[in-house]
Amino acid sequence: WQPLDGPPWPGPIYVYQNLFSFTPGNELFWGDRRSAAFKIGAPFTQWEYPHLKEKLASVPKEHLTIPGAGILIFNNSIIAPDSSLVGELNGSKQYLDTVSFYNNIILTADVRQLRGRMGKGGTFYFKYFNNLAWWKIGLSEGLPELAQQSKDTPAEILPGWEQNDFRPKQFLPAIPVPGAPQQFQYIGALQAPDEQIAPRAGILEERP
């Protein structure tokens, strides 16, 4: 979510039942730079654009409301141990109402890319409900509700995570997601051991 042309801000946004896997291509593409599963924020720079100054004159850049149910990220399974969950486009200086994570399986390096805290916005302002998470380098301080949803080892959540096996150790019950277009029985993307989600999605091409 990276709007660049001012309001009306896009929304609601629903992200659900996706599989995020770590592959050799990730490392080849990103190198030493840390990527993120989600990039979220309305860049402050647009408040300086000449063609947007009048449109944004009365809009506080530090606190925005996303329409409808906001950004609902629910029932996804993420294996990205060298990436963060969220890339905050404005660090923790921007407050975005109604950004919520429900019923996700998350195996990443940390919840955010930046270790230093500059404010109480960004990921510190998002809401987290009934997720199962593990953090390779540790969870940033100041997120007690997410700490309660975290495990000590990735194998407690996904025993075959190193092979990008998304089948959970145990299918645990999901909770209802208010305003979501679909509800699921279990945490994570997979709802059965043999379920396949878009095994050949998108355009497949061979490159030299």
Short mmCIF file of C-alpha atoms in Angstrom, two decimals, residues 17-116:
data_model
loop_
_atom_site.label_atom_id
_atom_site.label_comp_id
_atom_site.label_asym_id
_atom_site.label_seq_id
_atom_site.Cartn_x
_atom_site.Cartn_y
_atom_site.Cartn_z
CA GLN A 17 -4.75 -16.97 1.54
CA ASN A 18 -1.35 -16.31 -0.02
CA LEU A 19 1.87 -18.30 0.33
CA PHE A 20 5.09 -16.27 0.64
CA SER A 21 8.15 -18.46 0.18
CA PHE A 22 11.88 -17.81 0.44
CA THR A 23 13.79 -19.00 -2.63
CA PRO A 24 17.36 -18.63 -3.94
CA GLY A 25 15.96 -15.98 -6.24
CA ASN A 26 15.16 -13.77 -3.26
CA GLU A 27 18.78 -13.74 -2.17
CA LEU A 28 20.00 -13.23 -5.73
CA PHE A 29 17.67 -10.28 -6.24
CA TRP A 30 17.99 -8.52 -2.88
CA GLY A 31 21.58 -9.36 -1.93
CA ASP A 32 22.46 -7.81 1.42
CA ARG A 33 19.40 -5.58 1.38
CA ARG A 34 16.53 -6.77 3.50
CA SER A 35 13.21 -7.09 1.72
CA ALA A 36 9.75 -7.18 3.28
CA ALA A 37 6.58 -9.14 2.64
CA PHE A 38 4.51 -5.93 2.80
CA LYS A 39 5.34 -2.31 2.01
CA ILE A 40 2.94 0.00 3.80
CA GLY A 41 2.75 3.78 4.01
CA ALA A 42 1.74 6.95 2.19
CA PRO A 43 5.15 8.51 1.42
CA PHE A 44 5.68 11.91 3.03
CA THR A 45 7.34 13.15 -0.16
CA GLN A 46 4.00 13.57 -1.94
CA TRP A 47 3.13 16.43 0.43
CA GLU A 48 5.96 18.32 -1.28
CA TYR A 49 4.81 17.72 -4.85
CA PRO A 50 3.74 21.06 -6.40
CA HIS A 51 0.67 19.55 -8.07
CA LEU A 52 -0.53 18.05 -4.75
CA LYS A 53 0.18 20.89 -2.31
CA GLU A 54 -3.32 22.37 -2.53
CA LYS A 55 -4.99 18.95 -2.42
CA LEU A 56 -3.02 17.90 0.67
CA ALA A 57 -2.89 21.26 2.45
CA SER A 58 -5.47 20.22 5.06
CA VAL A 59 -4.46 16.54 5.25
CA PRO A 60 -2.10 15.66 8.13
CA LYS A 61 0.58 13.37 6.75
CA GLU A 62 1.28 11.80 10.14
CA HIS A 63 -2.21 10.31 10.66
CA LEU A 64 -4.38 8.85 7.90
CA THR A 65 -7.57 6.81 7.83
CA ILE A 66 -7.86 4.07 5.22
CA PRO A 67 -11.43 3.71 3.91
CA GLY A 68 -13.78 0.92 4.90
CA ALA A 69 -12.21 -2.02 6.69
CA GLY A 70 -8.76 -0.57 5.98
CA ILE A 71 -5.98 -3.01 5.15
CA LEU A 72 -6.93 -6.53 6.25
CA ILE A 73 -4.07 -9.02 6.03
CA PHE A 74 -5.39 -12.40 7.09
CA ASN A 75 -4.87 -16.14 6.70
CA ASN A 76 -1.55 -15.93 4.86
CA SER A 77 1.50 -18.14 5.41
CA ILE A 78 4.89 -16.43 5.15
CA ILE A 79 8.31 -18.11 5.09
CA ALA A 80 10.89 -15.34 4.69
CA PRO A 81 13.49 -15.70 7.46
CA ASP A 82 15.82 -13.04 6.05
CA SER A 83 13.09 -10.50 5.34
CA SER A 84 10.93 -8.38 7.59
CA LEU A 85 7.16 -8.59 7.75
CA VAL A 86 6.63 -4.90 6.95
CA GLY A 87 8.66 -2.24 5.22
CA GLU A 88 7.52 1.02 6.83
CA LEU A 89 7.76 3.72 4.19
CA ASN A 90 7.84 6.46 6.83
CA GLY A 91 9.45 4.55 9.65
CA SER A 92 7.26 4.64 12.74
CA LYS A 93 6.28 8.29 12.26
CA GLN A 94 3.01 7.70 10.38
CA TYR A 95 -0.19 6.45 12.04
CA LEU A 96 -2.46 4.45 9.73
CA ASP A 97 -5.86 3.55 11.12
CA THR A 98 -7.24 0.04 10.53
CA VAL A 99 -4.20 -1.93 9.40
CA SER A 100 -4.80 -5.37 10.87
CA PHE A 101 -3.14 -8.79 10.78
CA TYR A 102 -5.40 -11.78 11.57
CA ASN A 103 -4.74 -15.53 11.59
CA ASN A 104 -1.41 -15.39 9.74
CA ILE A 105 1.55 -17.75 9.97
CA ILE A 106 4.67 -15.56 9.96
CA LEU A 107 8.30 -16.72 9.87
CA THR A 108 10.43 -13.63 9.24
CA ALA A 109 13.51 -11.86 10.60
CA ASP A 110 11.51 -9.20 12.45
CA VAL A 111 8.22 -7.40 12.18
CA ARG A 112 9.90 -4.27 10.74
CA GLN A 113 13.02 -3.41 8.77
CA LEU A 114 14.23 -0.59 10.99
CA ARG A 115 15.55 -1.54 14.41
CA GLY A 116 15.53 2.01 15.74
#
